[in-house]
Coordinates of C-alpha atoms in Angstrom, one line a residue:
X7 CA 131.7 52.8 107.1
X8 CA 130.3 50.8 109.6
X9 CA 126.7 50.0 110.4
X10 CA 125.9 52.9 112.7
X11 CA 127.4 55.7 110.5
X12 CA 125.4 54.1 107.4
X13 CA 122.3 54.4 109.5
X14 CA 122.8 58.0 110.3
X15 CA 123.6 58.9 106.6
X16 CA 120.6 57.2 105.5
X17 CA 118.5 59.2 108.1
X18 CA 120.0 62.3 107.1
X19 CA 119.4 61.8 103.5
X20 CA 115.9 60.8 103.9
X21 CA 115.3 63.6 106.2
X22 CA 116.5 65.9 103.7
X23 CA 114.2 64.9 101.0
X24 CA 111.3 64.4 103.2
X25 CA 111.9 68.1 104.1
X26 CA 112.0 69.1 100.6
X27 CA 109.0 67.0 99.9
X28 CA 107.1 68.9 102.6
X29 CA 108.3 72.4 101.4
X30 CA 107.7 71.8 97.6
X31 CA 104.0 70.4 98.5
X32 CA 103.5 73.6 100.7
X33 CA 104.6 75.9 97.8
X34 CA 102.3 73.8 95.6
X35 CA 99.4 74.2 98.1
X36 CA 99.9 78.0 98.0
X37 CA 99.7 78.1 94.2
X38 CA 96.8 75.7 94.1
X39 CA 94.7 77.6 96.8
X40 CA 95.4 80.8 95.2
X41 CA 94.6 79.8 91.8
X42 CA 91.2 78.4 92.9
X43 CA 90.1 81.2 95.2
X44 CA 91.4 84.8 94.8
X45 CA 92.3 84.2 91.2
X46 CA 89.0 82.9 90.0
X47 CA 86.1 85.0 89.1
X48 CA 83.6 82.5 89.9
X49 CA 84.8 82.3 93.5
X50 CA 84.5 85.9 93.8
X51 CA 81.2 86.3 92.4
X52 CA 80.0 83.5 95.1
X53 CA 81.7 85.6 97.9
X54 CA 79.9 88.6 96.3
X55 CA 76.5 87.2 97.0
X56 CA 77.0 85.4 100.1
X57 CA 78.6 89.1 101.8
X58 CA 75.2 90.8 100.9
X59 CA 77.4 93.2 98.8
X60 CA 74.7 94.5 96.8
X61 CA 72.3 95.3 99.6
X62 CA 74.8 96.9 101.7
X63 CA 76.2 99.0 98.7
X64 CA 72.4 99.9 98.0
X65 CA 72.0 101.4 101.5
X66 CA 75.2 103.2 101.3
X67 CA 74.2 104.8 98.0
X68 CA 70.9 105.5 99.5
X69 CA 72.3 107.4 102.6
X70 CA 74.6 109.5 100.2
X71 CA 71.4 110.3 98.0
X72 CA 69.5 111.5 101.3
X73 CA 72.5 113.6 102.3
X74 CA 73.0 115.3 99.0
X75 CA 69.4 115.6 98.0
X76 CA 68.6 117.2 101.3
X77 CA 70.4 120.4 100.2
X78 CA 68.1 120.4 97.1
X79 CA 64.9 120.0 99.5
X80 CA 64.5 116.2 98.7
X81 CA 63.9 114.7 101.9
X82 CA 64.2 111.1 103.0
X83 CA 60.3 110.5 102.5
X84 CA 61.3 111.3 98.8
X85 CA 63.8 108.8 98.6
X86 CA 61.9 106.1 100.5
X87 CA 59.4 106.2 97.4
X88 CA 62.0 106.6 94.4
X89 CA 65.2 105.2 95.3
X90 CA 64.2 101.5 94.6
X91 CA 62.8 102.8 91.2
X92 CA 65.9 104.4 90.3
X93 CA 68.7 102.3 91.8
X94 CA 67.4 98.9 91.6
X95 CA 68.9 95.8 93.1
X96 CA 69.0 94.3 89.7
X97 CA 70.8 97.4 88.2
X98 CA 73.3 97.1 90.9
X99 CA 73.8 93.3 90.6
X100 CA 74.7 94.0 86.8
X101 CA 77.1 96.7 87.4
X102 CA 78.7 94.7 90.5
X103 CA 79.0 91.9 88.3
X104 CA 80.5 93.8 85.5
X105 CA 82.8 95.6 87.7
X106 CA 84.0 92.1 89.0
X107 CA 84.5 91.0 85.5
X108 CA 86.4 94.0 84.8
X109 CA 88.8 93.2 87.8
X110 CA 89.5 89.8 86.5
X111 CA 89.7 90.5 82.7
X112 CA 91.7 93.8 83.2
X113 CA 89.1 95.3 80.8
X114 CA 87.1 98.5 81.5
X115 CA 83.5 98.4 81.7
X116 CA 81.0 101.2 82.0
X117 CA 78.3 101.4 84.7
X118 CA 74.8 102.6 84.6
X119 CA 75.9 106.1 85.7
X120 CA 74.1 107.8 82.7
X121 CA 70.9 106.0 83.4
X122 CA 70.8 107.0 87.2
X123 CA 71.6 110.4 86.0
X124 CA 68.7 110.8 83.6
X125 CA 66.2 108.8 85.8
X126 CA 67.2 111.2 88.8
X127 CA 66.8 114.1 86.8
X128 CA 63.3 113.1 85.9
X129 CA 62.6 112.3 89.3
X130 CA 63.3 115.6 90.6
X131 CA 61.6 117.7 87.8
X132 CA 58.4 115.4 88.4
X133 CA 58.5 115.9 92.2
X134 CA 59.2 119.8 91.6
X135 CA 56.0 120.0 89.4
X136 CA 54.1 118.0 92.1
X137 CA 54.9 120.4 94.5
X138 CA 53.9 123.5 92.7
X139 CA 57.6 124.8 92.3
X140 CA 58.2 127.2 89.4
X141 CA 60.7 125.3 87.3
X142 CA 62.7 128.0 85.3
X143 CA 66.2 128.0 83.8
X144 CA 68.1 128.3 86.9
X145 CA 66.0 125.5 88.9
X146 CA 66.6 123.4 85.9
X147 CA 70.4 123.8 86.2
X148 CA 70.3 123.1 89.8
X149 CA 68.4 119.8 89.4
X150 CA 70.7 118.8 86.7
X151 CA 73.6 119.6 88.8
X152 CA 72.3 117.5 92.0
X153 CA 71.3 114.7 89.5
X154 CA 74.9 114.7 88.2
X155 CA 76.2 114.6 91.8
X156 CA 74.2 111.7 93.0
X157 CA 75.0 109.9 89.6
X158 CA 78.6 110.4 90.2
X159 CA 78.2 109.0 93.7
X160 CA 76.6 105.9 92.2
X161 CA 79.3 105.6 89.8
X162 CA 82.1 105.9 92.4
X163 CA 80.0 103.5 94.7
X164 CA 79.8 100.5 92.2
X165 CA 83.6 100.8 91.0
X166 CA 85.9 98.6 92.8
X167 CA 88.9 100.8 94.1
X168 CA 92.3 100.1 92.0
X169 CA 90.3 97.8 89.7
X170 CA 92.4 99.0 86.7
X171 CA 95.6 98.3 88.4
X172 CA 94.7 95.1 90.3
X173 CA 93.0 93.7 87.2
X174 CA 96.1 93.9 85.2
X175 CA 98.0 92.0 87.9
X176 CA 95.4 89.2 88.5
X177 CA 95.5 88.3 84.7
X178 CA 99.3 88.4 84.7
X179 CA 99.5 86.4 87.9
X180 CA 97.5 83.3 86.6
X181 CA 100.3 82.0 84.1
X182 CA 103.2 81.8 86.3
X183 CA 101.0 80.6 88.9
X184 CA 99.9 77.7 87.0
X185 CA 103.3 77.0 85.7
X186 CA 104.7 77.0 89.4
X187 CA 102.1 74.6 90.5
X188 CA 103.2 72.1 87.6
X189 CA 106.9 72.5 88.4
X190 CA 106.2 71.9 92.2
X191 CA 104.1 69.0 91.8
X192 CA 107.0 67.5 89.6
X193 CA 109.6 68.3 92.3
X194 CA 107.2 67.0 95.0
X195 CA 106.8 63.5 92.9
X196 CA 110.6 63.3 92.2
X197 CA 111.2 64.0 95.8
X198 CA 108.5 61.0 96.8
X199 CA 110.2 58.6 94.3
X200 CA 113.7 59.3 95.4
X201 CA 112.6 58.6 99.0
X202 CA 110.8 55.5 97.9
X203 CA 114.1 54.2 96.1
X204 CA 116.4 55.2 99.0
X205 CA 114.3 52.9 101.3
X206 CA 113.5 50.1 98.5
X207 CA 115.3 47.6 100.9
X208 CA 114.4 48.8 104.3
X209 CA 110.5 49.4 103.4
X210 CA 110.4 52.5 105.3
X211 CA 109.6 54.8 102.4
X212 CA 106.2 55.3 104.0
X213 CA 107.3 56.7 107.2
X214 CA 109.3 59.5 105.4
X215 CA 106.4 60.1 102.9
X216 CA 104.4 60.4 106.0
X217 CA 106.8 63.1 107.5
X218 CA 106.7 65.0 104.3
X219 CA 103.0 65.1 104.0
X220 CA 102.6 66.1 107.8
X221 CA 105.2 68.7 107.3
X222 CA 103.3 70.4 104.4
X223 CA 100.3 70.1 106.2
X224 CA 101.8 71.8 109.3
X225 CA 103.2 74.6 107.3
X226 CA 99.7 74.9 105.1
X227 CA 97.7 75.3 108.4
X228 CA 100.2 77.3 111.0
X229 CA 99.9 81.1 109.1
X230 CA 96.1 80.6 108.5
X231 CA 95.1 79.6 111.9
X232 CA 97.5 82.5 113.4
X233 CA 95.7 85.0 111.1
X234 CA 92.3 83.6 112.0
X235 CA 92.9 83.3 115.8
X236 CA 94.5 86.7 115.9
X237 CA 91.2 88.3 114.2
X238 CA 93.6 90.8 112.1
X239 CA 90.9 90.3 108.9
X240 CA 88.3 92.1 111.0
X241 CA 90.4 94.9 111.4
X242 CA 91.0 96.0 107.8
X243 CA 90.5 99.5 107.2
X244 CA 87.8 99.7 104.6
X245 CA 85.3 102.4 105.2
X246 CA 82.7 101.0 102.8
X247 CA 80.5 98.3 104.5
X248 CA 79.8 96.5 101.4
X249 CA 83.6 96.4 100.4
X250 CA 84.5 95.6 103.9
X251 CA 82.2 92.7 104.2
X252 CA 83.2 91.3 100.6
X253 CA 87.0 91.6 101.5
X254 CA 86.7 90.0 104.8
X255 CA 84.6 87.0 103.7
X256 CA 86.9 86.6 100.7
X257 CA 90.2 86.5 102.7
X258 CA 88.3 84.1 105.5
X259 CA 87.3 81.6 102.7
X260 CA 90.8 81.7 101.1
X261 CA 92.3 80.8 104.5
X262 CA 89.8 78.3 105.0
X263 CA 90.9 76.7 101.6
X264 CA 94.5 76.5 103.1
X265 CA 93.0 74.6 106.2
X266 CA 91.0 72.2 104.1
X267 CA 94.2 71.4 102.1
X268 CA 96.2 71.2 105.2
X269 CA 93.5 68.8 106.6
X270 CA 93.6 66.6 103.4
X271 CA 97.5 66.4 103.7
X272 CA 97.1 65.3 107.1
X273 CA 94.7 62.5 106.3
X274 CA 96.7 61.2 103.5
X275 CA 99.8 61.2 106.1
X276 CA 97.6 59.4 108.6
X277 CA 96.5 56.7 105.9
X278 CA 100.5 56.3 105.3
X279 CA 101.3 55.9 108.8
X280 CA 98.6 53.2 109.4
X281 CA 99.6 51.4 106.3
X282 CA 103.1 51.4 107.4
X283 CA 102.0 50.1 110.9
X284 CA 99.9 47.4 109.4
X285 CA 103.1 46.3 107.2
X286 CA 105.6 46.3 110.2
X287 CA 102.9 44.2 111.9
X288 CA 102.7 41.8 109.2
X289 CA 106.4 41.2 109.0
X290 CA 106.7 40.5 112.7
X291 CA 107.5 36.9 113.4
X292 CA 104.9 34.9 115.1
X293 CA 105.1 34.4 118.8
X294 CA 106.2 30.8 119.8
X295 CA 103.7 28.9 121.8
X296 CA 105.2 27.1 124.8
X297 CA 103.6 23.4 125.3
X298 CA 102.3 23.5 128.8
X299 CA 102.5 19.8 130.2
X300 CA 99.1 18.3 131.0
X301 CA 98.3 17.8 134.8

């Protein structure tokens, strides 16, 4: 095999392992980002607070109470006074935190629906007495039914949709995801080691490592950028404003995490390219100076 064929073969082999390095790194970034964002309860709790989930949910529940309460003669003025006493933000925060914990552990946790029911029934009775309305057995049954309906509205509002199904999947996904991350990290190190060994004489290993890192950065950034620029996240069909705000912010922050990882990989690639350039500059023979005759 002549020199040109050897050079082409070396380029082909290095190119293959550089591509494999970028591919394994990209898959490792997928596992890493998902394991540190969507699969982390702490990350979801932070998004819950930043998305104003509780305040938006309180507004939704209040609107539902006004709609159902109007049928029983309890107008908006009544709810303006009583709603925050019956459904406090502290109660909503506690129930939201419990439901989120249920989502990430796969366990079933109850809400304060019964407490809301008893508080509503008491408030309805007090309001009826204040108005001078005769509270007989039929009236008590009507108030009890209205309190139950509003309490069910509260319970449905604070529960995360499909939490019983998604929770099991989130719990089961963690182990294979962490195992996959470990395997992909080992494969990436192996590819980098092979590239270094193949170029032990030529000293061009940094060039091929740069290609692998840059390729992984490109793969990690192209899909998130495409989704963000297309604004498809904002078109998610979720009726609840609170859940919409939480879901869109959760997905957006996850995509930003991919871009952060891509930026780190690109920075490392640039550093390797700079080091390669410095090494090549250091190996160049010094320029020979010509003796200029004196006049």
